[in-house]
Amino acid sequence: MACRSFVRLGFLAVLVSAPVIAGAQDRQIFSDRLVTISVAEDRPHTIAYSIVIEAGLPVYARTGAELESRSWTATRTSERGAETIHSDACPALRTIALSFATLPPIRVRPMPSVAHGGEPGAALPMSPTRKDGFSTRLAFASETDDGSYASVEVAGGNDYSRWGHDAVSALLACWGPLTPTPAS
């Protein structure tokens, strides 16, 4: 009898925890969020923070003109709190938001699935690296070729890294730098 109760309890625990496990696998995709830019700390120039750029209403533009006239909001969050700016007061935000769609497609090519070396022309290329400026990581949702959505995170020396640096630089005029406080 005790064994049956234990089995029932174990089965019930699996049923109750299954939605939690499934939920942990799926990342929520926000329809109004364009991108989250994470900026790495770089003492003495900046503390770490993130910027979330979101579309104003309507979230889904039906025409190019509607897209061009959309308002945008950016919220910068750091250890010092959160600050929000709007594209009406900061025109650079609209420019940055609209330029995100012009970035080149990301080619998926995981390193372990590609032959490197051995054959002429198959050597591992030297990728570009950022020597100075803001080191950023971008997280966003993207429509895939089959019409579904995927969560994407990009970090590294590429067009997306350059865009992240340029976005952070352009928005500094709207809310100022986040420089570290000098050590006492």
Short mmCIF file of C-alpha atoms in Angstrom, two decimals:
data_model
loop_
_atom_site.label_atom_id
_atom_site.label_comp_id
_atom_site.label_asym_id
_atom_site.label_seq_id
_atom_site.Cartn_x
_atom_site.Cartn_y
_atom_site.Cartn_z
CA MET A 1 0.00 0.00 0.00
CA ALA A 2 2.79 2.44 0.89
CA CYS A 3 4.48 1.63 -2.42
CA ARG A 4 1.35 2.58 -4.40
CA SER A 5 1.12 5.90 -2.55
CA PHE A 6 4.76 6.58 -3.31
CA VAL A 7 4.24 5.80 -7.02
CA ARG A 8 1.12 8.01 -7.14
CA LEU A 9 2.97 10.83 -5.43
CA GLY A 10 5.90 10.47 -7.85
CA PHE A 11 3.56 10.44 -10.87
CA LEU A 12 1.73 13.51 -9.55
CA ALA A 13 5.05 15.32 -9.05
CA VAL A 14 6.01 14.61 -12.66
CA LEU A 15 2.65 15.88 -13.95
CA VAL A 16 2.83 19.05 -11.87
CA SER A 17 6.45 19.81 -12.84
CA ALA A 18 6.07 19.06 -16.58
CA PRO A 19 4.67 22.52 -17.46
CA VAL A 20 7.48 24.16 -15.46
CA ILE A 21 10.11 22.17 -17.35
CA ALA A 22 8.51 22.95 -20.72
CA GLY A 23 8.18 26.63 -19.80
CA ALA A 24 11.87 26.85 -18.93
CA GLN A 25 12.78 25.64 -22.41
CA ASP A 26 10.74 28.24 -24.28
CA ARG A 27 11.94 31.82 -24.15
CA GLN A 28 9.07 34.31 -24.17
CA ILE A 29 9.08 36.41 -27.32
CA PHE A 30 7.77 39.94 -26.82
CA SER A 31 6.09 41.28 -29.95
CA ASP A 32 6.88 44.94 -29.19
CA ARG A 33 10.54 44.42 -28.25
CA LEU A 34 12.98 45.18 -31.04
CA VAL A 35 16.25 44.36 -29.30
CA THR A 36 17.99 44.21 -25.96
CA ILE A 37 21.54 45.58 -26.01
CA SER A 38 23.75 44.44 -23.15
CA VAL A 39 26.78 46.65 -22.63
CA ALA A 40 29.80 45.19 -20.85
CA GLU A 41 31.54 47.07 -18.08
CA ASP A 42 34.70 48.81 -19.26
CA ARG A 43 36.37 50.65 -16.40
CA PRO A 44 37.03 53.57 -16.28
CA HIS A 45 34.72 54.37 -19.21
CA THR A 46 31.36 52.71 -18.41
CA ILE A 47 29.53 50.47 -15.98
CA ALA A 48 27.54 47.47 -17.25
CA TYR A 49 23.95 48.12 -18.34
CA SER A 50 21.28 47.05 -20.78
CA ILE A 51 19.08 48.95 -23.21
CA VAL A 52 15.69 47.60 -24.29
CA ILE A 53 14.31 49.20 -27.45
CA GLU A 54 10.56 48.75 -27.94
CA ALA A 55 8.12 49.75 -30.65
CA GLY A 56 5.24 52.08 -29.95
CA LEU A 57 1.73 51.34 -31.17
CA PRO A 58 0.80 49.87 -33.52
CA VAL A 59 3.34 47.09 -33.00
CA TYR A 60 2.71 45.69 -36.49
CA ALA A 61 3.16 48.33 -39.18
CA ARG A 62 1.05 47.79 -42.32
CA THR A 63 2.95 50.24 -44.52
CA GLY A 64 6.43 51.65 -44.82
CA ALA A 65 5.09 55.08 -43.90
CA GLU A 66 3.53 53.67 -40.72
CA LEU A 67 6.83 52.02 -39.83
CA GLU A 68 8.81 55.24 -40.48
CA SER A 69 6.47 57.32 -38.30
CA ARG A 70 6.28 54.84 -35.40
CA SER A 71 7.40 56.06 -32.00
CA TRP A 72 10.06 54.11 -30.11
CA THR A 73 11.01 53.79 -26.46
CA ALA A 74 14.38 52.81 -25.01
CA THR A 75 14.90 51.89 -21.37
CA ARG A 76 18.41 51.78 -19.99
CA THR A 77 18.83 49.75 -16.80
CA SER A 78 21.94 49.62 -14.63
CA GLU A 79 22.88 49.33 -10.99
CA ARG A 80 21.84 52.99 -10.76
CA GLY A 81 18.24 52.34 -11.83
CA ALA A 82 16.24 52.71 -15.02
CA GLU A 83 15.91 55.64 -17.42
CA THR A 84 13.52 55.82 -20.37
CA ILE A 85 13.73 57.95 -23.50
CA HIS A 86 11.27 58.34 -26.38
CA SER A 87 11.97 58.89 -30.06
CA ASP A 88 9.90 62.10 -30.00
CA ALA A 89 12.51 63.70 -27.74
CA CYS A 90 15.50 61.72 -29.05
CA PRO A 91 15.40 61.41 -32.87
CA ALA A 92 18.54 59.23 -32.81
CA LEU A 93 16.41 56.47 -31.26
CA ARG A 94 14.14 56.28 -34.33
CA THR A 95 17.18 56.20 -36.65
CA ILE A 96 18.81 53.42 -34.60
CA ALA A 97 15.59 51.39 -34.38
CA LEU A 98 14.90 51.56 -38.13
CA SER A 99 18.50 50.71 -39.01
CA PHE A 100 18.31 47.41 -37.12
CA ALA A 101 16.26 45.86 -39.95
CA THR A 102 19.03 46.66 -42.45
CA LEU A 103 21.56 44.35 -40.78
CA PRO A 104 22.62 41.38 -42.92
CA PRO A 105 21.12 37.93 -42.31
CA ILE A 106 22.97 35.71 -39.87
CA ARG A 107 24.38 32.59 -41.48
CA VAL A 108 24.12 29.66 -39.08
CA ARG A 109 27.34 27.68 -39.19
CA PRO A 110 28.36 26.16 -35.83
CA MET A 111 32.11 25.61 -35.57
CA PRO A 112 31.92 21.84 -34.84
CA SER A 113 29.91 21.21 -38.01
CA VAL A 114 32.49 22.68 -40.41
CA ALA A 115 35.78 21.19 -41.64
CA HIS A 116 38.66 23.56 -40.94
CA GLY A 117 42.14 23.27 -42.41
CA GLY A 118 43.19 20.10 -44.22
CA GLU A 119 42.01 21.36 -47.59
CA PRO A 120 43.27 24.43 -49.45
CA GLY A 121 41.11 27.45 -48.66
CA ALA A 122 39.42 25.72 -45.69
CA ALA A 123 41.54 27.34 -42.98
CA LEU A 124 39.75 29.02 -40.13
CA PRO A 125 39.49 32.74 -41.01
CA MET A 126 40.59 35.47 -38.65
CA SER A 127 37.40 37.19 -37.58
CA PRO A 128 37.29 40.93 -36.84
CA THR A 129 37.58 42.05 -33.23
CA ARG A 130 36.61 45.31 -31.53
CA LYS A 131 39.67 47.16 -30.32
CA ASP A 132 37.86 49.96 -28.51
CA GLY A 133 34.37 51.27 -27.94
CA PHE A 134 31.38 49.59 -26.36
CA SER A 135 31.40 45.79 -26.19
CA THR A 136 27.79 44.73 -26.74
CA ARG A 137 25.63 41.62 -26.90
CA LEU A 138 22.29 41.76 -28.72
CA ALA A 139 19.23 39.63 -27.98
CA PHE A 140 16.16 39.74 -30.21
CA ALA A 141 13.41 37.68 -31.80
CA SER A 142 13.48 37.07 -35.52
CA GLU A 143 11.15 35.51 -38.03
CA THR A 144 12.72 32.44 -39.64
CA ASP A 145 12.40 31.23 -43.23
CA ASP A 146 9.48 28.96 -42.30
CA GLY A 147 7.52 31.80 -40.66
CA SER A 148 8.20 30.79 -37.06
CA TYR A 149 10.06 32.92 -34.53
CA ALA A 150 13.40 32.27 -32.94
CA SER A 151 15.25 33.91 -30.07
CA VAL A 152 18.68 35.08 -31.21
CA GLU A 153 21.65 36.28 -29.18
CA VAL A 154 24.67 37.75 -30.96
CA ALA A 155 28.03 38.81 -29.54
CA GLY A 156 31.30 39.29 -31.33
CA GLY A 157 33.21 41.29 -33.91
CA ASN A 158 30.70 41.60 -36.70
CA ASP A 159 28.04 43.88 -38.19
CA TYR A 160 25.78 43.26 -35.18
CA SER A 161 28.53 44.19 -32.73
CA ARG A 162 29.25 47.35 -34.74
CA TRP A 163 25.54 48.20 -34.79
CA GLY A 164 25.35 47.70 -30.99
CA HIS A 165 28.34 49.98 -30.43
CA ASP A 166 26.93 52.64 -32.79
CA ALA A 167 23.49 52.45 -31.14
CA VAL A 168 24.93 52.94 -27.65
CA SER A 169 27.11 55.82 -28.89
CA ALA A 170 24.22 57.57 -30.66
CA LEU A 171 21.92 57.30 -27.64
CA LEU A 172 24.48 58.76 -25.22
CA ALA A 173 23.49 62.25 -26.36
CA CYS A 174 19.95 61.55 -25.12
CA TRP A 175 20.75 60.37 -21.60
CA GLY A 176 24.48 60.81 -20.95
CA PRO A 177 27.22 58.34 -20.07
CA LEU A 178 27.24 55.89 -17.14
CA THR A 179 30.79 56.35 -15.94
CA PRO A 180 31.98 54.42 -12.89
CA THR A 181 32.43 56.33 -9.66
CA PRO A 182 36.12 56.70 -8.77
CA ALA A 183 37.38 54.27 -6.13
CA SER A 184 38.05 55.97 -2.82
#
